[in-house]
PDB file of C-alpha atoms in Angstrom:
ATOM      1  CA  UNK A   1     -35.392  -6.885   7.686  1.00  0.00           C
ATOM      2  CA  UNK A   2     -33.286  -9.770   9.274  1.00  0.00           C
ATOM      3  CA  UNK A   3     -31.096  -9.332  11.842  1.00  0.00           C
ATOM      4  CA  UNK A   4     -28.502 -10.689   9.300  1.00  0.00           C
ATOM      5  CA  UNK A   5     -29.412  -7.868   6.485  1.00  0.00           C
ATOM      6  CA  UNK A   6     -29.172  -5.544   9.141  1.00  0.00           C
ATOM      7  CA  UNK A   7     -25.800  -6.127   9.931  1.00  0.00           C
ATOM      8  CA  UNK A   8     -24.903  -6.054   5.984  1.00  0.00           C
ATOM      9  CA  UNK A   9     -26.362  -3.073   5.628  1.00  0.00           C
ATOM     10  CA  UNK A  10     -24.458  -1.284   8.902  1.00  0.00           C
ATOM     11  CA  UNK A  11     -21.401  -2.735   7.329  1.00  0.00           C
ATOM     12  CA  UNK A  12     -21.909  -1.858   3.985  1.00  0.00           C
ATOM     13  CA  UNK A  13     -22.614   1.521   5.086  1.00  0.00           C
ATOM     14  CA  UNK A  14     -19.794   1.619   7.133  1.00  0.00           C
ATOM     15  CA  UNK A  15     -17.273   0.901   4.281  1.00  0.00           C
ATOM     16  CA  UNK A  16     -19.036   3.951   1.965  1.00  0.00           C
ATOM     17  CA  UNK A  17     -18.517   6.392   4.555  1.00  0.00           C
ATOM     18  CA  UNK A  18     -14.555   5.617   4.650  1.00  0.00           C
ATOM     19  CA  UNK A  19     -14.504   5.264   1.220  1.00  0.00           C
ATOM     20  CA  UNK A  20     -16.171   8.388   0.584  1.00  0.00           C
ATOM     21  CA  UNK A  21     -14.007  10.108   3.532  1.00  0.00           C
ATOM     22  CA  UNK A  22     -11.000   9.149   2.189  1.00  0.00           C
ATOM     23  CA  UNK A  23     -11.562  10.643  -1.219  1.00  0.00           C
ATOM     24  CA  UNK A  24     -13.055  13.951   0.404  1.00  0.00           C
ATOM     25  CA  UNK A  25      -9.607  14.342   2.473  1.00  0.00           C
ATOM     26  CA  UNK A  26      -7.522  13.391  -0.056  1.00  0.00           C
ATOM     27  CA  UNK A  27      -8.981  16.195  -2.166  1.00  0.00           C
ATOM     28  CA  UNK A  28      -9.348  19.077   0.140  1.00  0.00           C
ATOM     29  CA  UNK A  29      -6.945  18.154   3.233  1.00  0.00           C
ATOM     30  CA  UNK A  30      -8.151  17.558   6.114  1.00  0.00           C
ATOM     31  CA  UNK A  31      -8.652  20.904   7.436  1.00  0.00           C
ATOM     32  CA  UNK A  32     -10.954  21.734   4.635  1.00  0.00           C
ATOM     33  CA  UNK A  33     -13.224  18.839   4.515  1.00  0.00           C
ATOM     34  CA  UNK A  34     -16.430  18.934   5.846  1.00  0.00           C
ATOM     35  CA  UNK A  35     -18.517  15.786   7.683  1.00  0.00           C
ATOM     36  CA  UNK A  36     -21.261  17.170   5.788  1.00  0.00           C
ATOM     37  CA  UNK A  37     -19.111  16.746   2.639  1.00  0.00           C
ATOM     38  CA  UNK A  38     -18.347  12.948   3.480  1.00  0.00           C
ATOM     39  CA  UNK A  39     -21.731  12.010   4.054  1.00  0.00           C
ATOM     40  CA  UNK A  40     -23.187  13.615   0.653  1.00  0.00           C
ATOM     41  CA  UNK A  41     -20.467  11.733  -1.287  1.00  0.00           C
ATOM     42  CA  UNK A  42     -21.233   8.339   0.749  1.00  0.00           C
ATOM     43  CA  UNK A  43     -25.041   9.031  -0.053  1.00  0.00           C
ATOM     44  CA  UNK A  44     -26.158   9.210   4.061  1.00  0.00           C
ATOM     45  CA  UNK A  45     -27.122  11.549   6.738  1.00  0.00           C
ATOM     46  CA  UNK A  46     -24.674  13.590   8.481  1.00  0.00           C
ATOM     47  CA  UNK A  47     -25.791  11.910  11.842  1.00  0.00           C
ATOM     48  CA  UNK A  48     -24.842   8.671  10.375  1.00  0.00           C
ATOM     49  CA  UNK A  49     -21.301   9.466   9.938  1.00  0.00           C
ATOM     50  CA  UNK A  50     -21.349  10.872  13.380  1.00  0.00           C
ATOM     51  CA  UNK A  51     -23.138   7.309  14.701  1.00  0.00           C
ATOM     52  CA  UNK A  52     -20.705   5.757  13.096  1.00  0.00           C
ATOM     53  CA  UNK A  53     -17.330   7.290  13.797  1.00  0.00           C
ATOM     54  CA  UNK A  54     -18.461   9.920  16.591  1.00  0.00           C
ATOM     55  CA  UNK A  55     -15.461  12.564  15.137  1.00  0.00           C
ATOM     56  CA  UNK A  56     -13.462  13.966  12.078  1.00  0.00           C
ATOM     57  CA  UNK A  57     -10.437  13.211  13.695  1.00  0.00           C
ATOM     58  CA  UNK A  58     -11.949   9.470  13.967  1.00  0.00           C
ATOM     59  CA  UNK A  59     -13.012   9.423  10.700  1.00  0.00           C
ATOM     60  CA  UNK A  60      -9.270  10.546   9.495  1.00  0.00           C
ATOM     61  CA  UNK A  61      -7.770   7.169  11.276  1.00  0.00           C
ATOM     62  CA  UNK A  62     -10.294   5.033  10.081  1.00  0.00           C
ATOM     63  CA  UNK A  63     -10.333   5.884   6.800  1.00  0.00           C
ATOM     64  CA  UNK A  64      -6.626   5.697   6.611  1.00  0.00           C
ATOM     65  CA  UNK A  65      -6.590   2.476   8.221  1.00  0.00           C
ATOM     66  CA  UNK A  66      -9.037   1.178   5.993  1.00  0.00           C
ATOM     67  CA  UNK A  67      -6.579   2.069   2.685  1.00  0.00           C
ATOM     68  CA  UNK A  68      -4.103   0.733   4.409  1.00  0.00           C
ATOM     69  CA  UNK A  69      -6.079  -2.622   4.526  1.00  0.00           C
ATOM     70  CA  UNK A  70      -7.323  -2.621   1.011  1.00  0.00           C
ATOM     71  CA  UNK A  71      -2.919  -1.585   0.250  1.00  0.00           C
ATOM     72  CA  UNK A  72      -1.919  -5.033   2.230  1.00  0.00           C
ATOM     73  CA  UNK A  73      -4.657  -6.993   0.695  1.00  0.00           C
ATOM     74  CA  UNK A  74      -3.251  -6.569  -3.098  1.00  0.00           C
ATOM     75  CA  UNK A  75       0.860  -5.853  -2.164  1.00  0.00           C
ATOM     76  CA  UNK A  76       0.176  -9.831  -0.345  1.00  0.00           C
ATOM     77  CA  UNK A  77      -1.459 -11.157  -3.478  1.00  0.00           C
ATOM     78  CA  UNK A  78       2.062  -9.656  -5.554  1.00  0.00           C
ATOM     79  CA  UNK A  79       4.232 -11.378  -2.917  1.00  0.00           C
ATOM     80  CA  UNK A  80       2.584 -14.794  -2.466  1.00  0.00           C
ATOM     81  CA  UNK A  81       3.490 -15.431  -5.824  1.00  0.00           C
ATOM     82  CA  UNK A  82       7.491 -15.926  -5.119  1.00  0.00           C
ATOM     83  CA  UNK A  83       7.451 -19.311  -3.979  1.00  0.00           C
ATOM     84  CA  UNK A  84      10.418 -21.805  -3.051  1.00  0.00           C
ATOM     85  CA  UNK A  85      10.706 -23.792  -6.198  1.00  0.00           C
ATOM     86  CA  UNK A  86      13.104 -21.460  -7.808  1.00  0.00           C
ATOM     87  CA  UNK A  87      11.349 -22.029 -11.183  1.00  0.00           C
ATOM     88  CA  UNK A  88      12.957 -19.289 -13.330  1.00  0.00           C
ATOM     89  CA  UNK A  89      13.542 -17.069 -10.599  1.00  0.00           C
ATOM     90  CA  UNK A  90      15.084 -13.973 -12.263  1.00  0.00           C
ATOM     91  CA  UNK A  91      11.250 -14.028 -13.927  1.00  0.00           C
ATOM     92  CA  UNK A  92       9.193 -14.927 -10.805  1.00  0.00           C
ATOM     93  CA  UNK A  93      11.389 -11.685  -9.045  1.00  0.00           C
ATOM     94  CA  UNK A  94      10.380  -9.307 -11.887  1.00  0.00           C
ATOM     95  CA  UNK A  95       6.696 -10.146 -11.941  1.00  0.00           C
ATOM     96  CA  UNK A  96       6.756 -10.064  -8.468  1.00  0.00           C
ATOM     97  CA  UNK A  97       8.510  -6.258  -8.911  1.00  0.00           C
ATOM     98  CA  UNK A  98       6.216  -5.495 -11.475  1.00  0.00           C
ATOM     99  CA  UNK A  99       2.948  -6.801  -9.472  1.00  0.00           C
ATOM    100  CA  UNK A 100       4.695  -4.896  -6.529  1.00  0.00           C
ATOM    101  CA  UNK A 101       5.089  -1.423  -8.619  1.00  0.00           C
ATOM    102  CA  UNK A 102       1.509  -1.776 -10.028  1.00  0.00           C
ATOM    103  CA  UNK A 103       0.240  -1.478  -6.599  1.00  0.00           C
ATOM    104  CA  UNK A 104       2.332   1.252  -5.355  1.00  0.00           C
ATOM    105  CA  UNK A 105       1.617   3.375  -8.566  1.00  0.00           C
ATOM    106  CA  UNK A 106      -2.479   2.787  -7.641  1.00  0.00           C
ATOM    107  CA  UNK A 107      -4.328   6.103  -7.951  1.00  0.00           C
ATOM    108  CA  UNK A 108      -5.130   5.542  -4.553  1.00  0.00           C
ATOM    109  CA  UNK A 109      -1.872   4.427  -3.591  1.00  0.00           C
ATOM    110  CA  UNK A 110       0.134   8.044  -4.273  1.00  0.00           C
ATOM    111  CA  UNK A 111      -3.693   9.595  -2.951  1.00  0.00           C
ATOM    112  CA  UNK A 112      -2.965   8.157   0.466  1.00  0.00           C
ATOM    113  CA  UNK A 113       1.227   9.217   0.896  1.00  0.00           C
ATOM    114  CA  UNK A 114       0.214  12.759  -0.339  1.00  0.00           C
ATOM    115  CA  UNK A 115      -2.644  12.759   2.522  1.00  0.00           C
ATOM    116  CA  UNK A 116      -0.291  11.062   4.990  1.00  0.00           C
ATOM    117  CA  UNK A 117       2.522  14.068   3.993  1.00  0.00           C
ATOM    118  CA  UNK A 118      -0.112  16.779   4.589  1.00  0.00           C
ATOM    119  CA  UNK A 119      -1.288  15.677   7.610  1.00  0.00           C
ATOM    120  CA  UNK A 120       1.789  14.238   9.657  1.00  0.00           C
ATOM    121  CA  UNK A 121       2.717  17.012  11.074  1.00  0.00           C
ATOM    122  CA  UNK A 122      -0.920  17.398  12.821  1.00  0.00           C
ATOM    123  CA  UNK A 123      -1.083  13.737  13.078  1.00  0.00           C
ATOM    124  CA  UNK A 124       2.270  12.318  13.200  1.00  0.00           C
ATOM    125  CA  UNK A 125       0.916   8.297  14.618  1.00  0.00           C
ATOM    126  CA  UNK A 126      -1.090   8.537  10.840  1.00  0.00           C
ATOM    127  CA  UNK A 127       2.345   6.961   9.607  1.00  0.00           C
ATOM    128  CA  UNK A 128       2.309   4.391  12.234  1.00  0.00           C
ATOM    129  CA  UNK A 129      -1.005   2.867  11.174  1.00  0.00           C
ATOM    130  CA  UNK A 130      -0.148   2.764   7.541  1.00  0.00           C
ATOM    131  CA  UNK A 131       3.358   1.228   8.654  1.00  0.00           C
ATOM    132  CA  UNK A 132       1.975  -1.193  11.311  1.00  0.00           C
ATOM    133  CA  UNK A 133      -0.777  -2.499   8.786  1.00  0.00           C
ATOM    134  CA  UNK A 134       0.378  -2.311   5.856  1.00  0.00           C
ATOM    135  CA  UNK A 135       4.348  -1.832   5.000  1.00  0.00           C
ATOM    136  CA  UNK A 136       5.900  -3.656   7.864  1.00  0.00           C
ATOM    137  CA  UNK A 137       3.276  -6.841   7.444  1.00  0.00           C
ATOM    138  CA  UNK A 138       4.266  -6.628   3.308  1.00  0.00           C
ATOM    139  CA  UNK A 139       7.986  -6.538   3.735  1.00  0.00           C
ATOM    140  CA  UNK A 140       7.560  -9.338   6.549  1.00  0.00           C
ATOM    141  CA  UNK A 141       6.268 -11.955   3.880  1.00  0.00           C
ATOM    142  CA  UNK A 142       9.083 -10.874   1.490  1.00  0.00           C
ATOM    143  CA  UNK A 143      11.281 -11.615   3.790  1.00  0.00           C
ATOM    144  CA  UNK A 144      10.011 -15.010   4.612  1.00  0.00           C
ATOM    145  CA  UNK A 145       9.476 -15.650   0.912  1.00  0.00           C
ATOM    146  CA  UNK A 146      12.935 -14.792   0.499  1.00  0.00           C
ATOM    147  CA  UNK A 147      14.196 -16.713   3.719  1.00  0.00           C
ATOM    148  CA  UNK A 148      12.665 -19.745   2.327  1.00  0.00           C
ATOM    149  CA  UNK A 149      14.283 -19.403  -1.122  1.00  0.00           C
ATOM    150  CA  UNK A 150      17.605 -18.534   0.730  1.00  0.00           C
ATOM    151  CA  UNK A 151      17.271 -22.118   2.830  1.00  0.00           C
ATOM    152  CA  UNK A 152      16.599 -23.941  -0.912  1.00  0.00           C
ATOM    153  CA  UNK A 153      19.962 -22.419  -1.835  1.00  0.00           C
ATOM    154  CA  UNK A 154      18.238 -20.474  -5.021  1.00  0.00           C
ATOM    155  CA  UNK A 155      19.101 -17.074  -2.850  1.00  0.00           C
ATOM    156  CA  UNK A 156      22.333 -15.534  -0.554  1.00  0.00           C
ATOM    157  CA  UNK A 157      20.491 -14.047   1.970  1.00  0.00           C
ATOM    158  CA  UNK A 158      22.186 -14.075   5.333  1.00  0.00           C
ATOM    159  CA  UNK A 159      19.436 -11.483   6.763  1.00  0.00           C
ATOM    160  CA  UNK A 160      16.432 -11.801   4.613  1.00  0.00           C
ATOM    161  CA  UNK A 161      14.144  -8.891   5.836  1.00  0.00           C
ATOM    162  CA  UNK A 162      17.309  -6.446   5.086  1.00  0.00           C
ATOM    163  CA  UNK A 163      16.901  -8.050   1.357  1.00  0.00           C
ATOM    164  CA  UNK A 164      13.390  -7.260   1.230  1.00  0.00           C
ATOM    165  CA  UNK A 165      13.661  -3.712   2.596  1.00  0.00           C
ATOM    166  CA  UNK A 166      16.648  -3.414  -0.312  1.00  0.00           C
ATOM    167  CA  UNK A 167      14.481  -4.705  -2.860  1.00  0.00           C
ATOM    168  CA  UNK A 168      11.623  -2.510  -1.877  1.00  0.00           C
ATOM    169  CA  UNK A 169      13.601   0.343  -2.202  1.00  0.00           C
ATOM    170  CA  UNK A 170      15.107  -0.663  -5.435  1.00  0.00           C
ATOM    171  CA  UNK A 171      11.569  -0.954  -7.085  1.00  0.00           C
ATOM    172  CA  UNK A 172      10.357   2.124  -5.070  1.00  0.00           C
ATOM    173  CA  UNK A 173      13.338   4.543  -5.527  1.00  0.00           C
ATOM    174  CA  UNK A 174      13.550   5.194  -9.195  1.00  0.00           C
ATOM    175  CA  UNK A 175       9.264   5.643  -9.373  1.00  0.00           C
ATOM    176  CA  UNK A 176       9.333   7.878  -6.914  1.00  0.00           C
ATOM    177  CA  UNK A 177      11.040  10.197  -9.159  1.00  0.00           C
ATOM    178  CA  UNK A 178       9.656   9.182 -12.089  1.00  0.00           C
ATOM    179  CA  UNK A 179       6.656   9.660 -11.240  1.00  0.00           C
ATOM    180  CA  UNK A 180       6.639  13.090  -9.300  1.00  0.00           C
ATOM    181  CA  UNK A 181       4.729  11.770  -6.105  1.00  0.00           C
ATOM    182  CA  UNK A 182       1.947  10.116  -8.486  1.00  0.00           C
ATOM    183  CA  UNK A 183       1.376  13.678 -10.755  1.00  0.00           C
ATOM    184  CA  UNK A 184       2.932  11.515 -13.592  1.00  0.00           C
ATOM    185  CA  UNK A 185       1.552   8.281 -14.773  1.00  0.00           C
ATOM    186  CA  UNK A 186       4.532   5.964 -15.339  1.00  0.00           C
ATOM    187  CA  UNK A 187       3.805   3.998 -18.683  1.00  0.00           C
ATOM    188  CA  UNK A 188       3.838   0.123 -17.845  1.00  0.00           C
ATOM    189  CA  UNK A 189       7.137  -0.235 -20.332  1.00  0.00           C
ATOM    190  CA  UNK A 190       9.208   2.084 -17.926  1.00  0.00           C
ATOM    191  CA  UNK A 191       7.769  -0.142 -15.012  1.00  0.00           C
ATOM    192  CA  UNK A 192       9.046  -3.059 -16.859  1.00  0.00           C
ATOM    193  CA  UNK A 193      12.147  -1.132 -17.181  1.00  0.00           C
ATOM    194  CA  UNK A 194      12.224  -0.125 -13.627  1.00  0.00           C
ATOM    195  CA  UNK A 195      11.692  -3.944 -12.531  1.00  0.00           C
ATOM    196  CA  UNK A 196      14.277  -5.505 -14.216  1.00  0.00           C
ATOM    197  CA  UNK A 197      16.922  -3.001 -13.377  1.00  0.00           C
ATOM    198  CA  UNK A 198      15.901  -3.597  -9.862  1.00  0.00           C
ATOM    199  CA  UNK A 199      15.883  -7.908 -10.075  1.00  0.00           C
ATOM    200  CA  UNK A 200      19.391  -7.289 -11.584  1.00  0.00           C
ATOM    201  CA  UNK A 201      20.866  -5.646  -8.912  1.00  0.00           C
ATOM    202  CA  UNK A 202      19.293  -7.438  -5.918  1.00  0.00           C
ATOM    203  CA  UNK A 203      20.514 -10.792  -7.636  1.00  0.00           C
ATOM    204  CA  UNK A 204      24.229  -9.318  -7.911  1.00  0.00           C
ATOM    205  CA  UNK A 205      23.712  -8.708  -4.229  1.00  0.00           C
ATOM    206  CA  UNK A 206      21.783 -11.665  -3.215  1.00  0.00           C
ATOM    207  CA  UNK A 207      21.695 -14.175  -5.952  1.00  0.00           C
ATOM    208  CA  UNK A 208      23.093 -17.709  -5.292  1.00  0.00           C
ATOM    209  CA  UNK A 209      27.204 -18.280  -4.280  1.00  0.00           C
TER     210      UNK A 209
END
């Protein structure tokens, strides 16, 4: 084997253990799950879990951090589409909302705030990672996206990370009660719903003087 298929393999191993870990502790909590547990679900030895990530406790971060990622990767794909050119923007904002909602109602999304809920109290920095890598770095680019629509004059947005925060929590609000902390799967015509209740608002707040 190469040197090169080597490394493939480590990684690719590597990414089935925290894929595997996080589904095991989101399942049983992570009192109750057991290394030996992971490693069965990722298909390798125990002692390759351990090679890998040395502790449970390790293994918790990681594979938190690692959901985080995979969270940033698709919530920056939603946002990237609000550009500058002000093309129809009441539409752009809503399929930006919608994009936005689709990724916070992800099976895995609600999987990873339930685990996060059980376990702060044990590990309270959990809520940093997921903040630091994921939600801070998301609302950042809405609030440049929103900046630069702001500067074209197709937005009123004296402090444009305070209207991204606000339009966060306008999309995030109503689904978190709608959906019951992800035990209820919102149908995509009350995310619609949800959406363009929340453009509506933010462009009474924000929308162009």
């Amino acid at each position: 084997m190469s040197g090169v298929a080597a490394a493939r393999g480590r990684i690719d191993k590597r990414q089935a253990i925290l894929d595997a870990a996080f589904t095991v502790f989101a399942r049983e909590g992570y009192a109750q799950a057991g290394v030996d547990v992971v490693a069965a679900e990722a298909g390798v030895a125990k002692a390759t879990v351990y090679s890998h990530f040395h502790d449970k406790e390790n293994l918790l971060r990681q594979a938190i951090a690692a959901s985080a990622d995979q969270a940033l990767a698709a919530n920056l794909a939603a946002v990237e589409q609000l550009t500058d050119r002000g093309d129809d923007l009441r539409a752009t904002l809503e399929d930006v909302g919608l994009h936005l909602l689709q990724c916070y109602c992800d099976d895995r999304s609600w999987a990873l705030r339930r685990l996060l809920s059980a376990e702060i109290n044990q590990f309270p920095d959990l809520l940093d990672i997921v903040h630091t890598r994921t939600a801070d770095r998301v609302t950042d680019a809405l609030a440049d996206r929103l900046a630069r629509l702001a500067v074209a004059g197709h937005l009123h947005t004296p402090d444009p990370l305070l209207a991204a925060d606000q339009f966060v929590a306008l999309l995030s609000g109503p689904i978190d009660k709608r959906a019951r902390l992800g035990t209820r799967r919102v149908p995509a015509a009350e995310l619609r719903e949800v959406t363009r209740a929340a453009v509506d608002t933010f462009l009474q707040a924000f929308g162009p003087r």
